[in-house]
PDB file of C-alpha atoms in Angstrom:
ATOM      1  CA  MET A  11      61.734  80.413 109.242  1.00 42.00           C
ATOM      2  CA  ARG A  12      60.829  80.168 113.098  1.00 41.00           C
ATOM      3  CA  ARG A  13      59.643  76.944 113.233  1.00 43.00           C
ATOM      4  CA  ARG A  14      62.044  75.369 111.632  1.00 43.00           C
ATOM      5  CA  SER A  15      65.242  77.272 113.621  1.00 44.00           C
ATOM      6  CA  ALA A  16      63.048  75.646 116.793  1.00 45.00           C
ATOM      7  CA  PHE A  17      62.781  72.097 115.190  1.00 41.00           C
ATOM      8  CA  LEU A  18      67.125  71.716 114.486  1.00 39.00           C
ATOM      9  CA  PRO A  19      67.687  72.168 118.054  1.00 43.00           C
ATOM     10  CA  ARG A  20      65.380  69.539 119.677  1.00 47.00           C
ATOM     11  CA  LEU A  21      66.488  67.188 117.134  1.00 39.00           C
ATOM     12  CA  CYS A  22      70.662  68.086 117.856  1.00 42.00           C
ATOM     13  CA  ILE A  23      69.739  67.309 121.595  1.00 39.00           C
ATOM     14  CA  ALA A  24      67.805  64.649 120.876  1.00 41.00           C
ATOM     15  CA  ALA A  25      70.704  62.655 118.908  1.00 41.00           C
ATOM     16  CA  ILE A  26      73.256  63.385 121.493  1.00 37.00           C
ATOM     17  CA  ALA A  27      70.399  61.956 123.986  1.00 42.00           C
ATOM     18  CA  ALA A  28      70.112  58.903 121.613  1.00 40.00           C
ATOM     19  CA  LEU A  29      73.922  58.544 121.412  1.00 37.00           C
ATOM     20  CA  ALA A  30      74.650  58.952 125.162  1.00 42.00           C
ATOM     21  CA  ALA A  31      72.073  56.236 125.983  1.00 42.00           C
ATOM     22  CA  ALA A  32      73.389  53.477 123.392  1.00 40.00           C
ATOM     23  CA  PRO A  33      76.420  52.734 125.699  1.00 42.00           C
ATOM     24  CA  ALA A  34      74.314  52.026 128.541  1.00 43.00           C
ATOM     25  CA  LEU A  35      72.120  49.820 127.307  1.00 35.00           C
ATOM     26  CA  ALA A  36      75.005  47.527 126.159  1.00 39.00           C
ATOM     27  CA  ALA A  37      76.654  47.670 128.629  1.00 42.00           C
ATOM     28  CA  HIS A  38      72.982  46.053 129.904  1.00 42.00           C
ATOM     29  CA  SER A  39      72.774  43.828 127.593  1.00 40.00           C
ATOM     30  CA  THR A  40      73.909  40.282 129.125  1.00 42.00           C
ATOM     31  CA  ALA A  41      72.406  38.299 125.267  1.00 39.00           C
ATOM     32  CA  PRO A  42      74.856  38.107 122.212  1.00 41.00           C
ATOM     33  CA  PHE A  43      74.530  39.735 118.889  1.00 34.00           C
ATOM     34  CA  THR A  44      74.414  36.812 116.692  1.00 38.00           C
ATOM     35  CA  ILE A  45      71.804  36.787 112.856  1.00 34.00           C
ATOM     36  CA  ALA A  46      69.971  33.261 113.005  1.00 37.00           C
ATOM     37  CA  PRO A  47      70.141  31.099 110.193  1.00 38.00           C
ATOM     38  CA  ALA A  48      67.589  31.490 106.967  1.00 36.00           C
ATOM     39  CA  ALA A  49      64.519  28.719 108.222  1.00 38.00           C
ATOM     40  CA  GLY A  50      63.443  26.576 104.785  1.00 40.00           C
ATOM     41  CA  THR A  51      66.599  26.184 102.932  1.00 42.00           C
ATOM     42  CA  THR A  52      66.614  23.432 101.771  1.00 62.00           C
ATOM     43  CA  GLU A  53      63.270  24.285 100.583  1.00 67.00           C
ATOM     44  CA  ALA A  54      64.301  27.561  98.793  1.00 71.00           C
ATOM     45  CA  VAL A  55      67.138  26.443  96.953  1.00 69.00           C
ATOM     46  CA  ARG A  56      64.335  23.591  95.964  1.00 66.00           C
ATOM     47  CA  ILE A  57      62.376  26.411  94.313  1.00 74.00           C
ATOM     48  CA  ALA A  58      65.311  28.166  92.706  1.00 75.00           C
ATOM     49  CA  ILE A  59      65.954  24.693  90.308  1.00 70.00           C
ATOM     50  CA  VAL A  60      62.623  24.608  89.547  1.00 69.00           C
ATOM     51  CA  LEU A  61      61.748  28.639  88.761  1.00 76.00           C
ATOM     52  CA  ALA A  62      65.769  27.548  86.055  1.00 74.00           C
ATOM     53  CA  LEU A  63      63.665  25.145  85.116  1.00 72.00           C
ATOM     54  CA  LEU A  64      60.871  27.132  83.636  1.00 75.00           C
ATOM     55  CA  ALA A  65      63.441  29.543  81.845  1.00 76.00           C
ATOM     56  CA  VAL A  66      64.364  26.190  80.132  1.00 76.00           C
ATOM     57  CA  ILE A  67      60.265  24.865  79.878  1.00 77.00           C
ATOM     58  CA  PRO A  68      60.697  26.758  75.860  1.00 80.00           C
ATOM     59  CA  ALA A  69      63.309  24.314  74.699  1.00 81.00           C
ATOM     60  CA  ILE A  70      62.971  21.000  76.192  1.00 79.00           C
ATOM     61  CA  LEU A  71      59.604  21.365  74.540  1.00 79.00           C
ATOM     62  CA  ILE A  72      59.761  22.056  70.892  1.00 84.00           C
ATOM     63  CA  SER A  73      63.097  19.666  70.929  1.00 85.00           C
ATOM     64  CA  THR A  74      61.870  16.284  73.550  1.00 86.00           C
ATOM     65  CA  THR A  75      58.964  16.131  72.124  1.00 87.00           C
ATOM     66  CA  SER A  76      55.827  16.077  69.982  1.00 87.00           C
ATOM     67  CA  PHE A  77      56.136  20.115  69.218  1.00 90.00           C
ATOM     68  CA  ILE A  78      57.952  19.991  65.681  1.00 90.00           C
ATOM     69  CA  ARG A  79      56.222  17.789  63.632  1.00 91.00           C
ATOM     70  CA  ILE A  80      52.931  19.332  64.178  1.00 91.00           C
ATOM     71  CA  VAL A  81      53.664  23.261  63.871  1.00 91.00           C
ATOM     72  CA  VAL A  82      55.473  22.466  60.897  1.00 91.00           C
ATOM     73  CA  VAL A  83      52.561  20.076  59.117  1.00 91.00           C
ATOM     74  CA  LEU A  84      50.134  22.923  60.192  1.00 91.00           C
ATOM     75  CA  ALA A  85      52.686  25.546  58.867  1.00 90.00           C
ATOM     76  CA  MET A  86      52.994  23.932  55.950  1.00 89.00           C
ATOM     77  CA  VAL A  87      49.258  23.643  55.682  1.00 89.00           C
ATOM     78  CA  ARG A  88      49.407  27.116  55.288  1.00 87.00           C
ATOM     79  CA  HIS A  89      51.502  28.438  53.179  1.00 85.00           C
ATOM     80  CA  ALA A  90      50.274  25.561  51.007  1.00 84.00           C
ATOM     81  CA  PHE A  91      46.962  28.012  50.594  1.00 82.00           C
ATOM     82  CA  GLY A  92      49.446  31.141  49.782  1.00 80.00           C
ATOM     83  CA  MET A  93      48.007  32.567  53.367  1.00 81.00           C
ATOM     84  CA  PRO A  94      51.453  32.703  54.663  1.00 77.00           C
ATOM     85  CA  GLN A  95      49.255  35.127  57.523  1.00 80.00           C
ATOM     86  CA  THR A  96      46.278  32.722  58.371  1.00 81.00           C
ATOM     87  CA  PRO A  97      45.809  30.537  60.688  1.00 84.00           C
ATOM     88  CA  PRO A  98      48.134  33.378  62.754  1.00 86.00           C
ATOM     89  CA  ASN A  99      50.656  32.079  64.163  1.00 88.00           C
ATOM     90  CA  ALA A 100      48.763  32.761  67.677  1.00 89.00           C
ATOM     91  CA  VAL A 101      46.321  30.477  66.467  1.00 89.00           C
ATOM     92  CA  LEU A 102      48.947  27.384  65.514  1.00 89.00           C
ATOM     93  CA  THR A 103      50.406  27.321  67.639  1.00 89.00           C
ATOM     94  CA  SER A 104      47.964  27.192  70.920  1.00 90.00           C
ATOM     95  CA  LEU A 105      46.829  24.343  68.625  1.00 89.00           C
ATOM     96  CA  ALA A 106      50.171  22.866  68.286  1.00 89.00           C
ATOM     97  CA  ILE A 107      50.677  23.343  72.346  1.00 89.00           C
ATOM     98  CA  PHE A 108      47.854  21.302  73.061  1.00 89.00           C
ATOM     99  CA  MET A 109      48.532  19.140  70.584  1.00 90.00           C
ATOM    100  CA  THR A 110      51.611  18.156  71.330  1.00 89.00           C
ATOM    101  CA  ALA A 111      49.928  17.693  75.198  1.00 88.00           C
ATOM    102  CA  PHE A 112      47.130  16.084  74.509  1.00 88.00           C
ATOM    103  CA  VAL A 113      50.120  13.118  72.502  1.00 88.00           C
ATOM    104  CA  MET A 114      52.179  13.402  75.142  1.00 86.00           C
ATOM    105  CA  ALA A 115      50.034  12.789  78.578  1.00 87.00           C
ATOM    106  CA  PRO A 116      50.704   9.452  79.243  1.00 87.00           C
ATOM    107  CA  THR A 117      55.169  10.363  78.996  1.00 86.00           C
ATOM    108  CA  LEU A 118      54.338  14.030  80.915  1.00 83.00           C
ATOM    109  CA  THR A 119      51.840  11.905  83.542  1.00 85.00           C
ATOM    110  CA  GLN A 120      55.148   9.529  84.295  1.00 83.00           C
ATOM    111  CA  LEU A 121      57.594  12.308  84.460  1.00 81.00           C
ATOM    112  CA  ASN A 122      55.151  14.206  87.383  1.00 78.00           C
ATOM    113  CA  GLU A 123      54.859  11.081  89.107  1.00 79.00           C
ATOM    114  CA  GLY A 124      58.261   9.780  88.712  1.00 76.00           C
ATOM    115  CA  ALA A 125      60.294  12.983  88.851  1.00 74.00           C
ATOM    116  CA  LEU A 126      58.573  16.589  89.541  1.00 73.00           C
ATOM    117  CA  GLN A 127      55.852  15.058  92.216  1.00 76.00           C
ATOM    118  CA  PRO A 128      59.007  13.404  94.672  1.00 75.00           C
ATOM    119  CA  PHE A 129      60.896  16.346  93.924  1.00 69.00           C
ATOM    120  CA  LEU A 130      58.777  18.420  94.920  1.00 70.00           C
ATOM    121  CA  GLY A 131      57.553  16.935  97.751  1.00 72.00           C
ATOM    122  CA  GLY A 132      61.561  16.107  99.228  1.00 70.00           C
ATOM    123  CA  GLU A 133      61.844  12.347  99.561  1.00 72.00           C
ATOM    124  CA  ALA A 134      64.081  13.293  95.766  1.00 67.00           C
ATOM    125  CA  GLU A 135      67.364  15.493  95.620  1.00 71.00           C
ATOM    126  CA  ILE A 136      67.088  16.826  91.987  1.00 67.00           C
ATOM    127  CA  GLY A 137      69.997  14.474  90.654  1.00 70.00           C
ATOM    128  CA  GLU A 138      67.334  11.625  91.379  1.00 73.00           C
ATOM    129  CA  ALA A 139      65.105  13.653  89.389  1.00 73.00           C
ATOM    130  CA  MET A 140      66.241  14.122  86.695  1.00 74.00           C
ATOM    131  CA  GLU A 141      67.302  10.679  86.047  1.00 75.00           C
ATOM    132  CA  SER A 142      63.896   9.569  87.089  1.00 75.00           C
ATOM    133  CA  GLY A 143      62.224  12.549  84.744  1.00 73.00           C
ATOM    134  CA  ALA A 144      65.120  11.615  81.499  1.00 78.00           C
ATOM    135  CA  ALA A 145      63.229   8.540  80.995  1.00 79.00           C
ATOM    136  CA  PRO A 146      60.134   8.766  80.056  1.00 82.00           C
ATOM    137  CA  LEU A 147      61.417  11.428  77.297  1.00 84.00           C
ATOM    138  CA  ARG A 148      64.122   8.720  76.858  1.00 84.00           C
ATOM    139  CA  ASP A 149      61.415   5.923  75.944  1.00 85.00           C
ATOM    140  CA  PHE A 150      59.729   8.710  73.888  1.00 87.00           C
ATOM    141  CA  MET A 151      61.914   9.474  71.858  1.00 88.00           C
ATOM    142  CA  LEU A 152      63.834   6.671  70.649  1.00 87.00           C
ATOM    143  CA  ALA A 153      60.144   4.754  69.997  1.00 87.00           C
ATOM    144  CA  HIS A 154      60.044   8.306  66.929  1.00 87.00           C
ATOM    145  CA  THR A 155      64.003   7.984  65.736  1.00 88.00           C
ATOM    146  CA  ARG A 156      66.090   6.121  62.938  1.00 88.00           C
ATOM    147  CA  PRO A 157      68.657   3.667  64.299  1.00 86.00           C
ATOM    148  CA  SER A 158      70.513   5.776  61.183  1.00 87.00           C
ATOM    149  CA  ASP A 159      70.026   8.856  62.811  1.00 86.00           C
ATOM    150  CA  LEU A 160      71.055   7.829  66.276  1.00 87.00           C
ATOM    151  CA  GLU A 161      74.473   6.223  64.666  1.00 88.00           C
ATOM    152  CA  MET A 162      75.403   9.428  62.497  1.00 89.00           C
ATOM    153  CA  VAL A 163      75.007  11.679  66.083  1.00 87.00           C
ATOM    154  CA  TYR A 164      77.157   8.880  67.346  1.00 87.00           C
ATOM    155  CA  ARG A 165      79.225   8.605  65.122  1.00 88.00           C
ATOM    156  CA  ILE A 166      79.531  12.625  64.134  1.00 88.00           C
ATOM    157  CA  SER A 167      80.348  13.007  67.997  1.00 84.00           C
ATOM    158  CA  ASN A 168      83.348  10.149  67.717  1.00 86.00           C
ATOM    159  CA  THR A 169      82.094   8.221  70.553  1.00 83.00           C
ATOM    160  CA  PRO A 170      81.160   4.891  70.667  1.00 83.00           C
ATOM    161  CA  LEU A 171      76.756   3.573  70.039  1.00 83.00           C
ATOM    162  CA  PRO A 172      75.838   1.759  73.562  1.00 82.00           C
ATOM    163  CA  GLU A 173      74.541  -1.617  74.223  1.00 80.00           C
ATOM    164  CA  THR A 174      71.018  -0.570  75.189  1.00 80.00           C
ATOM    165  CA  PRO A 175      68.356   1.897  74.850  1.00 78.00           C
ATOM    166  CA  ALA A 176      69.069   3.122  79.103  1.00 77.00           C
ATOM    167  CA  GLU A 177      72.075   3.807  78.464  1.00 78.00           C
ATOM    168  CA  VAL A 178      71.297   6.758  75.477  1.00 82.00           C
ATOM    169  CA  GLU A 179      72.563  10.098  76.188  1.00 82.00           C
ATOM    170  CA  LEU A 180      70.072  12.734  76.091  1.00 82.00           C
ATOM    171  CA  PHE A 181      72.682  14.971  74.899  1.00 84.00           C
ATOM    172  CA  LYS A 182      72.828  12.783  71.515  1.00 86.00           C
ATOM    173  CA  LEU A 183      69.412  11.464  71.741  1.00 88.00           C
ATOM    174  CA  THR A 184      67.755  15.180  70.871  1.00 88.00           C
ATOM    175  CA  PRO A 185      68.997  16.475  67.965  1.00 89.00           C
ATOM    176  CA  ALA A 186      68.412  12.411  66.664  1.00 90.00           C
ATOM    177  CA  PHE A 187      65.288  12.724  67.400  1.00 91.00           C
ATOM    178  CA  MET A 188      65.198  16.344  66.151  1.00 91.00           C
ATOM    179  CA  LEU A 189      65.749  15.657  62.919  1.00 91.00           C
ATOM    180  CA  ASN A 190      63.229  12.000  62.320  1.00 91.00           C
ATOM    181  CA  GLU A 191      60.581  14.819  63.521  1.00 91.00           C
ATOM    182  CA  LEU A 192      61.644  16.577  60.558  1.00 92.00           C
ATOM    183  CA  ARG A 193      62.350  13.786  58.198  1.00 92.00           C
ATOM    184  CA  VAL A 194      58.798  13.336  59.461  1.00 91.00           C
ATOM    185  CA  ALA A 195      57.097  16.624  59.233  1.00 91.00           C
ATOM    186  CA  PHE A 196      57.941  17.562  55.461  1.00 92.00           C
ATOM    187  CA  THR A 197      56.602  13.732  54.489  1.00 91.00           C
ATOM    188  CA  ILE A 198      53.366  14.344  55.434  1.00 90.00           C
ATOM    189  CA  GLY A 199      54.622  18.388  54.562  1.00 88.00           C
ATOM    190  CA  PHE A 200      54.026  17.470  50.898  1.00 90.00           C
ATOM    191  CA  VAL A 201      51.898  14.532  50.303  1.00 89.00           C
ATOM    192  CA  ILE A 202      49.765  17.845  51.756  1.00 88.00           C
ATOM    193  CA  LEU A 203      51.113  20.290  49.336  1.00 88.00           C
ATOM    194  CA  LEU A 204      51.307  17.880  45.867  1.00 89.00           C
ATOM    195  CA  PRO A 205      46.549  18.382  45.982  1.00 87.00           C
ATOM    196  CA  PHE A 206      47.293  21.947  46.389  1.00 88.00           C
ATOM    197  CA  LEU A 207      49.697  22.167  43.254  1.00 87.00           C
ATOM    198  CA  LEU A 208      47.150  20.603  41.475  1.00 88.00           C
ATOM    199  CA  ILE A 209      44.419  23.628  41.847  1.00 87.00           C
ATOM    200  CA  ASP A 210      47.066  25.497  41.447  1.00 84.00           C
ATOM    201  CA  LEU A 211      47.959  24.411  37.569  1.00 86.00           C
ATOM    202  CA  VAL A 212      44.746  23.860  36.455  1.00 86.00           C
ATOM    203  CA  VAL A 213      44.027  27.314  37.590  1.00 85.00           C
ATOM    204  CA  ALA A 214      47.136  28.921  35.360  1.00 84.00           C
ATOM    205  CA  SER A 215      45.815  26.039  32.369  1.00 85.00           C
ATOM    206  CA  ILE A 216      42.852  27.621  32.110  1.00 84.00           C
ATOM    207  CA  LEU A 217      43.836  30.991  32.355  1.00 80.00           C
ATOM    208  CA  LEU A 218      46.558  30.560  29.711  1.00 81.00           C
ATOM    209  CA  SER A 219      44.336  28.932  27.381  1.00 81.00           C
ATOM    210  CA  LEU A 220      41.732  31.677  27.902  1.00 79.00           C
ATOM    211  CA  GLY A 221      44.177  34.555  27.371  1.00 78.00           C
ATOM    212  CA  MET A 222      44.128  35.381  30.725  1.00 75.00           C
ATOM    213  CA  MET A 223      47.448  36.325  30.919  1.00 74.00           C
ATOM    214  CA  MET A 224      47.011  39.709  33.216  1.00 77.00           C
ATOM    215  CA  VAL A 225      44.737  37.328  36.186  1.00 73.00           C
ATOM    216  CA  PRO A 226      46.674  35.802  38.542  1.00 77.00           C
ATOM    217  CA  PRO A 227      45.699  32.621  38.964  1.00 74.00           C
ATOM    218  CA  THR A 228      45.745  32.767  42.990  1.00 77.00           C
ATOM    219  CA  THR A 229      43.926  34.882  42.716  1.00 79.00           C
ATOM    220  CA  ILE A 230      41.084  32.619  41.356  1.00 82.00           C
ATOM    221  CA  SER A 231      42.593  29.471  43.349  1.00 82.00           C
ATOM    222  CA  LEU A 232      42.452  30.905  46.679  1.00 85.00           C
ATOM    223  CA  PRO A 233      38.791  30.107  47.055  1.00 85.00           C
ATOM    224  CA  ILE A 234      38.675  26.416  45.761  1.00 87.00           C
ATOM    225  CA  LYS A 235      41.732  25.570  47.431  1.00 87.00           C
ATOM    226  CA  VAL A 236      39.534  26.891  50.841  1.00 87.00           C
ATOM    227  CA  LEU A 237      35.859  25.190  49.657  1.00 88.00           C
ATOM    228  CA  MET A 238      37.942  22.246  48.426  1.00 86.00           C
ATOM    229  CA  PHE A 239      39.341  21.923  52.165  1.00 86.00           C
ATOM    230  CA  VAL A 240      35.863  22.735  54.885  1.00 87.00           C
ATOM    231  CA  LEU A 241      34.229  20.133  52.585  1.00 89.00           C
ATOM    232  CA  ILE A 242      36.539  17.354  52.856  1.00 86.00           C
ATOM    233  CA  ASP A 243      36.870  18.677  56.004  1.00 84.00           C
ATOM    234  CA  GLY A 244      40.647  18.734  56.147  1.00 84.00           C
ATOM    235  CA  TRP A 245      41.815  20.177  59.314  1.00 87.00           C
ATOM    236  CA  SER A 246      40.459  17.235  61.389  1.00 87.00           C
ATOM    237  CA  LEU A 247      41.850  15.204  57.962  1.00 88.00           C
ATOM    238  CA  VAL A 248      45.207  16.969  59.271  1.00 87.00           C
ATOM    239  CA  MET A 249      45.181  16.314  62.363  1.00 88.00           C
ATOM    240  CA  GLU A 250      44.380  12.831  62.084  1.00 86.00           C
ATOM    241  CA  GLY A 251      47.069  11.992  60.336  1.00 86.00           C
ATOM    242  CA  LEU A 252      49.169  14.210  62.668  1.00 87.00           C
ATOM    243  CA  LEU A 253      47.567  11.974  66.059  1.00 85.00           C
ATOM    244  CA  GLY A 254      47.780   8.244  63.446  1.00 84.00           C
ATOM    245  CA  SER A 255      51.756   8.960  63.119  1.00 83.00           C
ATOM    246  CA  PHE A 256      52.447   9.029  66.450  1.00 82.00           C
ATOM    247  CA  ALA A 257      51.269   5.705  67.416  1.00 73.00           C
TER     248      ALA A 257
END
């Protein structure tokens, strides 16, 4: 208590002395008080735009690349076995991402060289970079979009069809591309499902003829389907078929 009572008067005296010296310091100071503008504003804006784009990259990856077709087919293969949780979602998604990167490598290279690097280097504005980056994606999506799907989207939006591919809007091309990817993915999945359905029917018929009606057919058919898929190297065939569908 004595130390605290002795410290408080000293603190008050020091504060009063500082307040008394402030006008004298202000009188001797001749330089005006100004705030310097932040350096590198353009670089800061550029970084902010890149960070904002990172937030929408998952949506762009799903809607404008080959990711839809690949992940849907892989999910249908998993359900064909009768094992909805094997392989896990993380495994299928990772495989789909790497296969998407393999398929989209030429397009992503053009986008990086023509749009991303000039924008990061300050050689192009955001508008120029977006126009340059949209061209490779537009070419890829137009190559894998049916004209009927594109016509349907423009008809729904009450907009006349463009005369040249360069005039196609990405906001109208993207849904048409996604519809085509879903159609192709379900077509491939149907072809994959047929052999597994045949095995299920044969196993169910055999069990019924043997009078083993209480035995679930999936208990017998699941090991047979897995063995058949391993013997024919099914994953390699599926990957080869998926990659070949983008040729």
